Tab-separated table of C-alpha atoms in Angstrom:
chain	number	residue	atom	x	y	z
D	204	MET	CA	34.361	38.583	-26.302
D	205	LEU	CA	35.799	35.127	-25.284
D	206	ARG	CA	36.313	36.293	-21.712
D	207	ILE	CA	32.482	37.561	-21.635
D	208	LEU	CA	31.439	34.076	-23.061
D	209	ARG	CA	33.379	32.278	-20.230
D	210	CYS	CA	31.787	34.573	-17.504
D	211	VAL	CA	28.420	33.801	-18.817
D	212	PHE	CA	28.897	30.104	-18.921
D	213	PHE	CA	30.379	30.293	-15.398
D	214	GLY	CA	27.354	32.189	-14.206
D	215	LEU	CA	25.043	29.793	-15.607
D	216	ALA	CA	26.808	26.845	-13.996
D	217	VAL	CA	26.516	28.489	-10.577
D	218	LEU	CA	22.865	29.313	-11.150
D	219	SER	CA	22.269	25.631	-12.154
D	220	GLY	CA	23.861	24.437	-8.790
D	221	LEU	CA	21.743	26.777	-6.828
D	222	PHE	CA	18.367	25.985	-8.398
D	223	SER	CA	19.073	22.179	-8.621
D	224	VAL	CA	15.784	20.112	-8.407
D	225	THR	CA	17.483	17.424	-6.547
D	226	PRO	CA	15.721	16.973	-3.294
D	227	PRO	CA	18.123	17.147	-0.067
D	228	ALA	CA	18.895	13.971	1.712
D	229	SER	CA	16.616	14.988	4.511
D	230	ALA	CA	13.602	14.541	2.230
D	231	ALA	CA	13.934	10.756	1.852
D	232	TYR	CA	11.330	8.840	3.454
D	233	PRO	CA	10.866	8.517	6.395
D	234	ASP	CA	12.403	11.811	7.712
D	235	ARG	CA	10.111	11.829	10.923
D	236	PRO	CA	8.321	9.162	13.208
D	237	VAL	CA	5.947	6.777	11.402
D	238	HIS	CA	2.597	5.913	13.306
D	239	TRP	CA	1.526	2.190	12.951
D	240	LEU	CA	-2.227	1.802	14.156
D	241	ILE	CA	-3.197	-1.521	15.172
D	242	GLY	CA	-6.904	-2.341	16.250
D	243	PHE	CA	-6.327	-4.432	19.422
D	244	ALA	CA	-5.082	-4.128	23.064
D	245	ALA	CA	-1.429	-4.037	24.178
D	246	GLY	CA	-0.186	-7.530	24.918
D	247	GLY	CA	-2.256	-9.250	22.483
D	248	PRO	CA	-0.886	-11.271	19.465
D	249	VAL	CA	-1.243	-8.514	17.020
D	250	ASP	CA	0.529	-6.134	19.247
D	251	ILE	CA	3.360	-8.525	19.865
D	252	VAL	CA	4.087	-8.904	16.252
D	253	ALA	CA	3.663	-5.248	15.552
D	254	ARG	CA	6.321	-4.202	18.208
D	255	ILE	CA	8.651	-6.608	16.897
D	256	MET	CA	8.484	-5.551	13.473
D	257	ALA	CA	8.420	-1.781	14.468
D	258	GLN	CA	11.574	-2.092	16.453
D	259	TRP	CA	13.263	-3.808	13.218
D	260	LEU	CA	11.917	-1.030	10.978
D	261	SER	CA	12.939	1.754	13.328
D	262	ASP	CA	16.426	0.536	13.547
D	263	ARG	CA	16.772	-0.163	9.711
D	264	LEU	CA	15.173	3.095	8.527
D	265	GLY	CA	16.278	5.352	11.032
D	266	GLN	CA	13.104	6.779	12.220
D	267	GLN	CA	10.896	5.462	15.063
D	268	PHE	CA	7.847	3.483	14.024
D	269	ILE	CA	5.289	4.071	16.897
D	270	VAL	CA	2.748	1.462	17.667
D	271	GLU	CA	-0.360	2.805	18.577
D	272	ASN	CA	-3.401	0.776	19.989
D	273	ARG	CA	-6.670	2.018	18.591
D	274	THR	CA	-8.972	-0.777	20.207
D	275	GLY	CA	-12.735	-1.414	19.435
D	276	SER	CA	-15.253	-2.588	16.710
D	277	GLY	CA	-13.186	-5.448	15.806
D	278	GLY	CA	-10.220	-3.139	14.629
D	279	ASN	CA	-12.467	-0.829	12.536
D	280	ILE	CA	-11.609	2.042	14.743
D	281	ALA	CA	-7.966	1.739	13.862
D	282	ALA	CA	-8.857	1.256	10.166
D	283	ALA	CA	-11.034	4.236	10.039
D	284	ALA	CA	-8.347	6.459	11.667
D	285	ALA	CA	-5.703	5.219	9.282
D	286	ILE	CA	-7.772	5.709	6.045
D	287	ASN	CA	-8.766	9.292	7.305
D	288	SER	CA	-5.029	10.109	7.864
D	289	PRO	CA	-3.022	11.975	5.219
D	290	ALA	CA	-1.759	9.552	2.638
D	291	ASP	CA	1.913	10.304	3.106
D	292	GLY	CA	3.302	7.087	4.612
D	293	TYR	CA	3.479	8.577	8.134
D	294	THR	CA	0.281	6.657	9.271
D	295	LEU	CA	0.126	2.942	8.505
D	296	LEU	CA	-2.394	0.120	9.340
D	297	PHE	CA	-1.629	-3.315	10.817
D	298	VAL	CA	-3.816	-5.660	8.523
D	299	ALA	CA	-5.121	-8.943	9.582
D	300	PRO	CA	-8.095	-11.192	8.844
D	301	ASN	CA	-10.373	-8.958	10.793
D	302	ASN	CA	-10.325	-6.226	8.039
D	303	ALA	CA	-11.304	-8.847	5.447
D	304	ILE	CA	-14.004	-10.272	7.558
D	305	SER	CA	-15.420	-6.871	8.581
D	306	THR	CA	-16.253	-6.060	4.995
D	307	SER	CA	-18.961	-8.457	4.951
D	308	LEU	CA	-19.883	-8.778	8.724
D	309	TYR	CA	-20.265	-5.088	9.466
D	310	LYS	CA	-23.375	-3.641	7.647
D	311	LYS	CA	-22.588	-0.014	8.226
D	312	LEU	CA	-18.946	0.703	8.030
D	313	PRO	CA	-17.996	4.443	6.973
D	314	PHE	CA	-15.297	3.078	4.672
D	315	ASP	CA	-14.643	0.440	2.030
D	316	PHE	CA	-11.448	-1.187	2.984
D	317	LEU	CA	-10.486	-2.526	-0.377
D	318	ARG	CA	-11.237	0.892	-1.970
D	319	ASP	CA	-9.847	3.081	0.579
D	320	THR	CA	-6.385	1.500	1.156
D	321	VAL	CA	-3.483	0.319	-0.638
D	322	PRO	CA	-1.479	-2.938	0.120
D	323	VAL	CA	2.084	-2.371	1.425
D	324	ALA	CA	3.587	-5.667	2.671
D	325	SER	CA	2.954	-9.116	3.913
D	326	ILE	CA	4.491	-10.084	7.266
D	327	MET	CA	3.492	-13.524	8.016
D	328	GLN	CA	1.029	-16.241	7.912
D	329	LEU	CA	-0.455	-17.738	11.281
D	330	THR	CA	-3.113	-20.064	12.821
D	331	ASN	CA	-5.448	-19.850	15.663
D	332	MET	CA	-5.513	-22.190	18.575
D	333	LEU	CA	-8.574	-23.456	20.693
D	334	VAL	CA	-7.740	-23.145	24.244
D	335	VAL	CA	-9.777	-23.695	27.324
D	336	SER	CA	-9.928	-22.873	30.852
D	337	ASN	CA	-7.881	-25.561	33.192
D	338	ALA	CA	-11.230	-25.895	34.867
D	339	PHE	CA	-13.015	-27.031	31.765
D	340	PRO	CA	-13.470	-30.766	31.752
D	341	ALA	CA	-12.735	-31.654	28.091
D	342	LYS	CA	-9.259	-32.560	27.071
D	343	THR	CA	-9.731	-33.126	23.550
D	344	VAL	CA	-11.750	-31.629	20.730
D	345	GLN	CA	-14.098	-34.577	20.442
D	346	GLU	CA	-14.607	-34.213	24.348
D	347	PHE	CA	-15.304	-30.657	23.877
D	348	VAL	CA	-17.967	-31.327	21.167
D	349	ASP	CA	-19.672	-34.003	23.224
D	350	TYR	CA	-19.767	-31.808	26.385
D	351	CYS	CA	-20.947	-28.654	24.412
D	352	LYS	CA	-23.847	-30.787	22.831
D	353	ALA	CA	-24.634	-32.054	26.211
D	354	ASN	CA	-24.676	-28.577	27.855
D	355	PRO	CA	-26.360	-26.182	25.043
D	356	GLY	CA	-26.053	-22.481	25.688
D	357	LYS	CA	-24.100	-23.093	28.935
D	358	ILE	CA	-20.627	-22.498	27.327
D	359	SER	CA	-19.298	-19.172	26.644
D	360	PHE	CA	-16.431	-18.296	24.110
D	361	ALA	CA	-14.479	-14.948	24.178
D	362	SER	CA	-13.130	-13.108	21.186
D	363	SER	CA	-10.864	-10.105	20.571
D	364	GLY	CA	-13.977	-8.343	19.113
D	365	ASN	CA	-16.864	-8.916	16.567
D	366	GLY	CA	-15.445	-9.754	13.091
D	367	THR	CA	-11.988	-10.883	14.104
D	368	SER	CA	-10.617	-14.282	13.094
D	369	VAL	CA	-10.796	-15.205	16.663
D	370	HIS	CA	-14.579	-14.482	16.615
D	371	MET	CA	-15.239	-16.198	13.093
D	372	SER	CA	-13.237	-19.168	13.895
D	373	ALA	CA	-15.688	-19.888	16.752
D	374	GLU	CA	-18.394	-19.181	14.422
D	375	LEU	CA	-17.447	-21.651	11.977
D	376	PHE	CA	-16.994	-24.331	14.646
D	377	LYS	CA	-20.356	-23.620	15.922
D	378	VAL	CA	-21.881	-24.227	12.485
D	379	LEU	CA	-19.836	-27.480	11.523
D	380	THR	CA	-20.324	-29.036	15.058
D	381	LYS	CA	-23.849	-27.802	15.859
D	382	CYS	CA	-22.558	-26.591	19.242
D	383	ASP	CA	-24.521	-23.860	20.869
D	384	MET	CA	-22.183	-21.196	22.471
D	385	VAL	CA	-22.511	-17.710	23.714
D	386	HIS	CA	-20.110	-15.209	22.301
D	387	VAL	CA	-18.368	-12.758	24.680
D	388	PRO	CA	-16.485	-10.108	22.614
D	389	TYR	CA	-13.597	-8.057	24.335
D	390	ARG	CA	-11.315	-5.263	23.003
D	391	GLY	CA	-8.377	-7.689	22.443
D	392	SER	CA	-7.720	-11.367	23.607
D	393	ALA	CA	-5.168	-9.952	26.211
D	394	ILE	CA	-8.164	-8.475	28.153
D	395	ALA	CA	-10.119	-11.686	27.680
D	396	PHE	CA	-7.670	-14.264	29.092
D	397	PRO	CA	-8.113	-13.367	32.829
D	398	ASP	CA	-11.714	-14.394	32.547
D	399	ILE	CA	-10.839	-17.464	30.706
D	400	ILE	CA	-8.317	-18.495	33.286
D	401	SER	CA	-10.835	-17.805	36.011
D	402	ASN	CA	-13.366	-19.846	33.849
D	403	LYS	CA	-15.894	-17.018	33.795
D	404	VAL	CA	-15.461	-17.652	30.172
D	405	GLN	CA	-14.501	-21.158	29.131
D	406	LEU	CA	-12.652	-20.755	25.806
D	407	ILE	CA	-11.151	-18.757	22.799
D	408	PHE	CA	-9.944	-19.483	19.320
D	409	ASP	CA	-7.003	-16.982	19.722
D	410	ASN	CA	-4.249	-16.145	17.484
D	411	LEU	CA	-1.158	-18.592	18.064
D	412	PRO	CA	1.259	-15.948	19.539
D	413	SER	CA	-0.779	-15.015	22.642
D	414	ALA	CA	-2.446	-18.311	22.900
D	415	MET	CA	0.937	-20.216	23.022
D	416	GLU	CA	2.276	-17.710	25.663
D	417	GLN	CA	-0.790	-18.589	28.105
D	418	VAL	CA	-0.236	-22.338	27.230
D	419	LYS	CA	3.171	-22.241	28.040
D	420	GLY	CA	2.596	-20.477	31.163
D	421	GLY	CA	0.203	-23.331	32.281
D	422	ASN	CA	-2.680	-20.876	32.391
D	423	VAL	CA	-4.987	-22.541	29.900
D	424	ARG	CA	-4.979	-25.786	27.989
D	425	ALA	CA	-4.715	-26.317	24.274
D	426	LEU	CA	-7.191	-28.537	22.412
D	427	GLY	CA	-6.385	-27.773	18.724
D	428	VAL	CA	-5.031	-25.548	15.986
D	429	THR	CA	-7.528	-24.116	13.204
D	430	SER	CA	-5.096	-24.796	10.314
D	431	PRO	CA	-6.134	-27.666	8.199
D	432	GLN	CA	-3.057	-29.630	9.203
D	433	ARG	CA	-0.921	-29.551	12.384
D	434	TRP	CA	1.053	-26.299	12.656
D	435	PRO	CA	4.955	-26.510	12.441
D	436	SER	CA	5.731	-24.726	15.548
D	437	VAL	CA	3.384	-26.914	17.618
D	438	PRO	CA	3.247	-30.080	16.076
D	439	HIS	CA	2.052	-31.890	19.248
D	440	VAL	CA	-1.217	-29.986	19.029
D	441	PRO	CA	-3.695	-31.670	16.835
D	442	ALA	CA	-5.606	-29.820	14.045
D	443	ILE	CA	-9.188	-29.455	14.785
D	444	ALA	CA	-9.828	-30.640	11.405
D	445	GLU	CA	-8.773	-34.008	12.298
D	446	THR	CA	-12.022	-34.082	14.488
D	447	VAL	CA	-14.113	-31.649	12.620
D	448	PRO	CA	-13.608	-32.363	8.672
D	449	GLY	CA	-13.529	-29.146	6.743
D	450	PHE	CA	-12.746	-26.902	9.474
D	451	GLU	CA	-9.993	-24.134	8.564
D	452	SER	CA	-9.159	-20.881	9.605
D	453	VAL	CA	-5.669	-19.615	8.814
D	454	GLY	CA	-4.682	-15.864	9.102
D	455	PHE	CA	-2.256	-13.369	7.865
D	456	TYR	CA	-0.678	-10.164	9.266
D	457	GLY	CA	0.537	-7.380	7.111
D	458	ILE	CA	0.573	-3.512	6.390
D	459	SER	CA	-1.714	-1.288	4.393
D	460	ALA	CA	-1.583	2.435	4.035
D	461	PRO	CA	-4.259	5.136	3.107
D	462	LYS	CA	-5.235	5.191	-0.662
D	463	GLY	CA	-3.023	7.780	-2.516
D	464	THR	CA	0.168	6.982	-0.621
D	465	PRO	CA	2.974	7.573	-2.855
D	466	SER	CA	4.397	4.543	-4.719
D	467	GLU	CA	7.911	5.365	-3.742
D	468	VAL	CA	7.000	5.125	0.013
D	469	ILE	CA	4.995	1.761	-0.474
D	470	GLU	CA	8.402	0.430	-2.292
D	471	THR	CA	10.548	1.455	0.390
D	472	LEU	CA	8.366	0.007	3.182
D	473	ASN	CA	8.046	-3.357	1.044
D	474	LYS	CA	11.762	-3.548	0.649
D	475	ALA	CA	12.458	-3.055	4.287
D	476	VAL	CA	10.013	-5.518	5.366
D	477	GLY	CA	11.248	-8.141	2.760
D	478	GLU	CA	14.704	-7.438	4.228
D	479	ALA	CA	13.412	-8.060	7.814
D	480	LEU	CA	11.780	-11.357	6.692
D	481	LYS	CA	15.301	-12.527	5.528
D	482	ASP	CA	16.972	-11.638	8.948
D	483	PRO	CA	17.600	-14.817	10.954
D	484	LYS	CA	17.050	-13.199	14.336
D	485	LEU	CA	13.702	-11.706	13.283
D	486	ILE	CA	12.659	-15.014	11.569
D	487	ALA	CA	13.565	-16.740	14.908
D	488	ARG	CA	11.322	-14.239	16.976
D	489	LEU	CA	8.381	-14.667	14.655
D	490	THR	CA	8.840	-18.370	14.809
D	491	GLU	CA	8.832	-18.268	18.518
D	492	VAL	CA	5.415	-16.661	18.407
D	493	GLY	CA	4.199	-19.388	16.029
D	494	GLY	CA	4.371	-17.319	12.641
D	495	ILE	CA	5.437	-18.335	9.301
D	496	PRO	CA	7.267	-15.273	7.411
D	497	LYS	CA	5.457	-14.553	4.076
D	498	PRO	CA	7.195	-11.716	2.138
D	499	MET	CA	5.088	-10.611	-0.795
D	500	THR	CA	5.152	-7.735	-3.165
D	501	PRO	CA	2.342	-5.074	-2.521
D	502	ALA	CA	0.372	-6.566	-5.598
D	503	GLU	CA	0.751	-10.190	-4.219
D	504	PHE	CA	-0.459	-8.992	-0.837
D	505	GLY	CA	-3.219	-7.183	-2.329
D	506	LYS	CA	-4.545	-10.147	-3.938
D	507	LEU	CA	-4.340	-12.021	-0.809
D	508	VAL	CA	-6.500	-9.582	0.901
D	509	ASN	CA	-9.060	-9.647	-1.748
D	510	ASP	CA	-8.882	-13.412	-1.715
D	511	GLU	CA	-9.487	-13.526	2.023
D	512	THR	CA	-12.273	-10.888	1.850
D	513	GLU	CA	-14.153	-13.237	-0.580
D	514	LYS	CA	-13.321	-16.246	1.524
D	515	TRP	CA	-14.603	-14.699	4.780
D	516	ARG	CA	-17.769	-13.358	2.949
D	517	LYS	CA	-18.812	-16.986	2.421
D	518	VAL	CA	-18.190	-17.926	5.960
D	519	VAL	CA	-20.157	-15.005	7.344
D	520	GLU	CA	-23.056	-15.954	4.943
D	521	PHE	CA	-22.581	-19.684	5.990
D	522	ALA	CA	-22.562	-18.981	9.787
D	523	GLY	CA	-25.487	-16.296	9.395
D	524	VAL	CA	-23.770	-13.651	11.477
D	525	SER	CA	-23.827	-9.965	11.060
D	526	VAL	CA	-23.060	-6.697	13.120
D	527	ASP	CA	-24.996	-3.580	12.528
């Protein structure tokens, strides 16, 4: 009888091992390439930062993070594509102020950004920079305002698309200075710069990473930054607020995912981004492009996106602009 019982217990132990519910190591996230959608053209500021982060995440998590440029509609094409993708963590969205602005600027969006996405991680904070063609006569913000008022409707400004912080920074500037300028939207600031350099379009309030690249190359001239005070990485460039009281436009970069993405996937990604933002080499690279690393929990990043959405709603109403 004892021998029979021993055989039964042995058999149960074997069966327990065979039918264990512990997932195999290969099931850990990620176990295949991750697609990271960005709404702007290659070579622009969003693209630059996304590729820096994607390489770090690829190296750390052992799967390739593929940056995909889905340009158009102020980043809303990329947002729609991400929102309509499976909520499994293998399609992510690069989030920036355009997503917060579009909520109130665009009247017929096929999605509700706050409802249809979940926050994953904050990457960095950054400012925009007002840069002008070298052929443009103004050398300071005050000279720019004076020239603009003396030549109403004759100055055009580029943007990386309707609803981007690049666009809305200029709209806010127009309201506060009473400058009459013409908006020329592009599918990304990288595409706009050849026309700015040739003076077909006179200026842009671009994100600092790509603006500084053009300034350092001698292609354009910097007049001011959009942060309320001078920005740490470019202390020699005045804040526009020094000339135009109340002017402020500070942006953010981060990651969101489709609603319903598993919490363990979000936790894995948030932890990895947090580790990245402690890496001295990566911090140095972000600093080089003018960013200030801002790690946050998903909840903290979600609050930031909500707060930014409300802030830009007020600016959109104040500027009186909309896109159908």
